[in-house]
Amino acid sequence: LIKKVGSRTAKVRFEKPFLVALRKHNPGQYVFVNFPELSRTEWHPYSIASGDEPFIDLYIRALGDHTQKVVKHAEECNAHGKQ
């Protein structure tokens, strides 16, 4: 799930892969995430906002080039009814 939740913020929620789901994730820890729609080779670290089983939630604020692309992508997904 990716959606725009403010003028400069996107919420990203994804289900933990099976082996990762066995670990506990706490707010403040970070994960490296790839958005293949933006780049197949770039991975960026993001702080975990919530690690409730079986999902991880990230809130990404548009601060730099890559995060601006993520928020724009979320906006485009919202406009086209995609998640």
XYZ file of N, CA, C and O in Angstrom:
332
model
N 0.850 -1.171 0.000
C 0.000 0.000 0.000
C 0.893 1.229 0.000
O 1.850 1.301 0.761
N 0.602 2.152 -0.874
C 1.284 3.438 -0.866
C 0.226 4.495 -1.118
O -0.590 4.371 -2.025
N 0.181 5.490 -0.247
C -0.782 6.565 -0.452
C -0.233 7.868 0.108
O 0.578 7.870 1.037
N -0.670 8.943 -0.481
C -0.265 10.271 -0.033
C -1.127 10.640 1.161
O -2.350 10.515 1.109
N -0.506 11.086 2.244
C -1.235 11.398 3.478
C -0.914 12.799 3.991
O -0.877 13.037 5.171
N -0.675 13.694 3.108
C -0.344 15.069 3.442
C 0.251 15.705 2.212
O 0.464 15.040 1.200
N 0.520 16.966 2.297
C 1.035 17.642 1.105
C 2.432 17.160 0.714
O 2.791 17.206 -0.451
N 3.210 16.673 1.688
C 4.584 16.241 1.401
C 4.929 14.886 2.008
O 6.105 14.583 2.219
N 3.911 14.069 2.314
C 4.166 12.806 3.009
C 3.415 11.653 2.347
O 2.277 11.808 1.932
N 4.082 10.509 2.290
C 3.471 9.281 1.782
C 3.529 8.219 2.880
O 4.496 8.151 3.645
N 2.470 7.416 2.957
C 2.464 6.267 3.855
C 2.689 5.030 3.006
O 2.030 4.829 1.991
N 3.637 4.214 3.438
C 3.929 2.955 2.758
C 3.717 1.839 3.775
O 4.266 1.887 4.885
N 2.901 0.869 3.415
C 2.672 -0.299 4.271
C 2.925 -1.538 3.438
O 2.438 -1.663 2.329
N 3.724 -2.433 3.987
C 3.949 -3.686 3.280
C 3.964 -4.844 4.271
O 4.273 -4.677 5.448
N 3.581 -5.990 3.762
C 3.576 -7.195 4.578
C 5.006 -7.708 4.697
O 5.766 -7.710 3.727
N 5.349 -8.124 5.882
C 6.693 -8.661 6.106
C 6.826 -10.004 5.396
O 5.928 -10.843 5.476
N 7.945 -10.233 4.718
C 8.207 -11.569 4.171
C 8.262 -12.583 5.316
O 8.564 -12.229 6.459
N 8.011 -13.838 5.019
C 7.894 -14.870 6.050
C 9.044 -14.868 7.055
O 8.827 -14.805 8.253
N 10.277 -14.942 6.593
C 11.407 -15.019 7.520
C 11.591 -13.729 8.308
O 11.978 -13.760 9.471
N 11.292 -12.604 7.685
C 11.405 -11.316 8.373
C 10.314 -11.196 9.429
O 10.500 -10.586 10.474
N 9.149 -11.793 9.169
C 8.024 -11.718 10.103
C 8.348 -12.381 11.439
O 7.707 -12.095 12.447
N 9.336 -13.232 11.467
C 9.718 -13.888 12.707
C 10.432 -12.934 13.657
O 10.516 -13.207 14.850
N 10.929 -11.825 13.147
C 11.631 -10.835 13.969
C 10.671 -9.745 14.400
O 9.734 -9.411 13.690
N 10.938 -9.152 15.532
C 10.136 -8.022 16.000
C 10.745 -6.735 15.455
O 11.961 -6.557 15.456
N 9.900 -5.850 14.954
C 10.347 -4.561 14.433
C 9.716 -3.457 15.259
O 8.504 -3.448 15.470
N 10.540 -2.529 15.715
C 10.073 -1.443 16.567
C 10.183 -0.102 15.862
O 11.076 0.087 15.016
N 9.304 0.836 16.224
C 9.437 2.189 15.679
C 10.837 2.734 15.964
O 11.398 2.518 17.040
N 11.395 3.403 14.971
C 12.737 3.963 15.115
C 13.810 3.111 14.464
O 14.859 3.623 14.087
N 13.568 1.796 14.337
C 14.498 0.968 13.589
C 14.351 1.336 12.115
O 13.425 2.039 11.735
N 15.259 0.878 11.299
C 15.150 1.215 9.881
C 15.230 -0.021 9.005
O 15.730 -1.069 9.412
N 14.703 0.137 7.801
C 14.754 -0.912 6.785
C 15.177 -0.273 5.470
O 14.918 0.911 5.239
N 15.840 -1.047 4.636
C 16.172 -0.588 3.299
C 15.038 -1.006 2.370
O 14.617 -2.158 2.387
N 14.550 -0.054 1.578
C 13.403 -0.296 0.713
C 13.748 0.087 -0.718
O 14.428 1.082 -0.960
N 13.255 -0.726 -1.641
C 13.401 -0.446 -3.062
C 12.016 -0.221 -3.648
O 11.095 -0.994 -3.374
N 11.858 0.826 -4.422
C 10.632 1.092 -5.156
C 10.935 0.834 -6.625
O 11.466 1.706 -7.325
N 10.639 -0.376 -7.125
C 11.026 -0.728 -8.493
C 10.389 0.167 -9.557
O 10.935 0.302 -10.642
N 9.263 0.796 -9.236
C 8.649 1.715 -10.192
C 9.506 2.959 -10.404
O 9.411 3.625 -11.423
N 10.362 3.263 -9.425
C 11.234 4.438 -9.501
C 12.646 4.073 -9.935
O 13.283 4.810 -10.668
N 13.148 2.960 -9.436
C 14.490 2.489 -9.792
C 14.632 1.047 -9.330
O 14.323 0.733 -8.188
N 15.115 0.204 -10.199
C 15.282 -1.200 -9.824
C 16.564 -1.436 -9.013
O 16.725 -2.494 -8.420
N 17.463 -0.479 -9.004
C 18.753 -0.701 -8.350
C 18.972 0.129 -7.090
O 19.935 -0.120 -6.374
N 18.134 1.106 -6.820
C 18.342 1.968 -5.656
C 17.564 1.471 -4.451
O 16.365 1.245 -4.521
N 18.269 1.319 -3.342
C 17.670 0.960 -2.066
C 17.978 2.095 -1.102
O 19.115 2.571 -1.044
N 16.976 2.517 -0.347
C 17.151 3.629 0.580
C 16.661 3.229 1.967
O 15.676 2.502 2.087
N 17.332 3.735 3.019
C 16.905 3.420 4.382
C 15.749 4.328 4.810
O 15.741 5.521 4.529
N 14.768 3.725 5.480
C 13.635 4.479 6.019
C 13.358 4.002 7.434
O 13.456 2.803 7.728
N 13.001 4.930 8.307
C 12.664 4.595 9.688
C 11.289 3.948 9.748
O 10.356 4.382 9.078
N 11.175 2.948 10.586
C 9.906 2.259 10.782
C 9.028 3.102 11.709
O 9.463 3.521 12.788
N 7.792 3.345 11.275
C 6.833 4.070 12.114
C 6.051 3.088 12.983
O 5.713 3.388 14.124
N 5.762 1.924 12.426
C 5.033 0.888 13.153
C 5.441 -0.463 12.591
O 5.523 -0.627 11.373
N 5.675 -1.424 13.466
C 6.074 -2.750 13.029
C 5.087 -3.805 13.463
O 5.446 -4.946 13.688
N 3.822 -3.403 13.641
C 2.804 -4.351 14.079
C 2.721 -5.529 13.122
O 2.723 -5.358 11.911
N 2.620 -6.692 13.706
C 2.538 -7.900 12.893
C 1.283 -7.868 12.050
O 0.250 -7.455 12.546
N 1.293 -8.325 10.850
C 2.446 -8.754 10.056
C 2.911 -7.658 9.096
O 3.415 -7.956 8.029
N 2.699 -6.384 9.439
C 3.017 -5.280 8.535
C 4.106 -4.376 9.088
O 4.347 -4.334 10.289
N 4.719 -3.623 8.174
C 5.626 -2.524 8.531
C 5.062 -1.271 7.875
O 4.717 -1.289 6.690
N 4.944 -0.201 8.656
C 4.473 1.084 8.142
C 5.620 2.083 8.129
O 6.384 2.183 9.098
N 5.721 2.802 7.035
C 6.708 3.875 6.884
C 5.965 5.147 6.512
O 4.997 5.104 5.748
N 6.411 6.259 7.028
C 5.917 7.563 6.594
C 7.112 8.280 5.991
O 8.120 8.484 6.667
N 6.988 8.636 4.729
C 8.116 9.216 3.992
C 7.784 10.649 3.614
O 6.812 10.906 2.902
N 8.607 11.567 4.096
C 8.410 12.984 3.803
C 9.314 13.388 2.649
O 10.474 12.994 2.593
N 8.772 14.187 1.735
C 9.527 14.650 0.569
C 10.559 15.686 1.006
O 10.237 16.850 1.191
N 11.798 15.241 1.177
C 12.881 16.136 1.587
C 13.990 16.230 0.545
O 14.623 17.260 0.411
N 14.235 15.149 -0.163
C 15.286 15.125 -1.182
C 14.728 14.618 -2.493
O 13.527 14.380 -2.627
N 15.607 14.430 -3.466
C 15.174 13.993 -4.800
C 14.406 12.672 -4.757
O 13.323 12.553 -5.322
N 14.971 11.679 -4.081
C 14.336 10.359 -4.080
C 13.010 10.387 -3.315
O 12.010 9.838 -3.776
N 12.993 10.996 -2.147
C 11.756 11.015 -1.367
C 10.673 11.848 -2.058
O 9.487 11.543 -1.945
N 11.060 12.863 -2.810
C 10.075 13.612 -3.597
C 9.456 12.708 -4.661
O 8.250 12.765 -4.914
N 10.265 11.843 -5.262
C 9.748 10.895 -6.256
C 8.786 9.896 -5.610
O 7.777 9.518 -6.208
N 9.095 9.457 -4.391
C 8.219 8.512 -3.692
C 6.860 9.157 -3.419
O 5.813 8.554 -3.679
N 6.853 10.385 -2.923
C 5.596 11.068 -2.622
C 4.819 11.340 -3.913
O 3.598 11.160 -3.954
N 5.511 11.720 -4.974
C 4.837 11.936 -6.260
C 4.241 10.626 -6.777
O 3.114 10.606 -7.294
N 4.966 9.537 -6.621
C 4.463 8.224 -7.035
C 3.205 7.865 -6.231
O 2.224 7.351 -6.783
N 3.206 8.145 -4.928
C 2.031 7.884 -4.089
C 0.839 8.696 -4.566
O -0.284 8.193 -4.645
N 1.091 9.946 -4.922
C 0.025 10.822 -5.426
C -0.556 10.260 -6.737
O -1.767 10.228 -6.922
N 0.315 9.802 -7.621
C -0.132 9.223 -8.891
C -0.923 7.936 -8.663
O -1.933 7.699 -9.327
N -0.497 7.121 -7.710
C -1.223 5.896 -7.384
C -2.612 6.230 -6.858
O -3.599 5.580 -7.246
N -2.700 7.244 -5.993
C -3.998 7.668 -5.470
C -4.909 8.140 -6.594
O -6.102 7.797 -6.635
N -4.352 8.892 -7.529
C -5.140 9.452 -8.625
C -5.682 8.361 -9.546
O -6.755 8.511 -10.123
N -4.948 7.264 -9.649
C -5.361 6.174 -10.524
C -6.007 5.005 -9.771
O -6.221 3.938 -10.349
N -6.268 5.193 -8.491
C -6.917 4.154 -7.701
C -6.058 2.938 -7.420
O -6.559 1.867 -7.129
N -4.730 3.099 -7.506
C -3.810 1.984 -7.237
C -3.319 2.071 -5.791
O -3.337 3.115 -5.188
N -2.842 0.932 -5.314
C -2.271 0.918 -3.964
C -0.854 0.442 -3.990
O -0.421 -0.343 -4.675
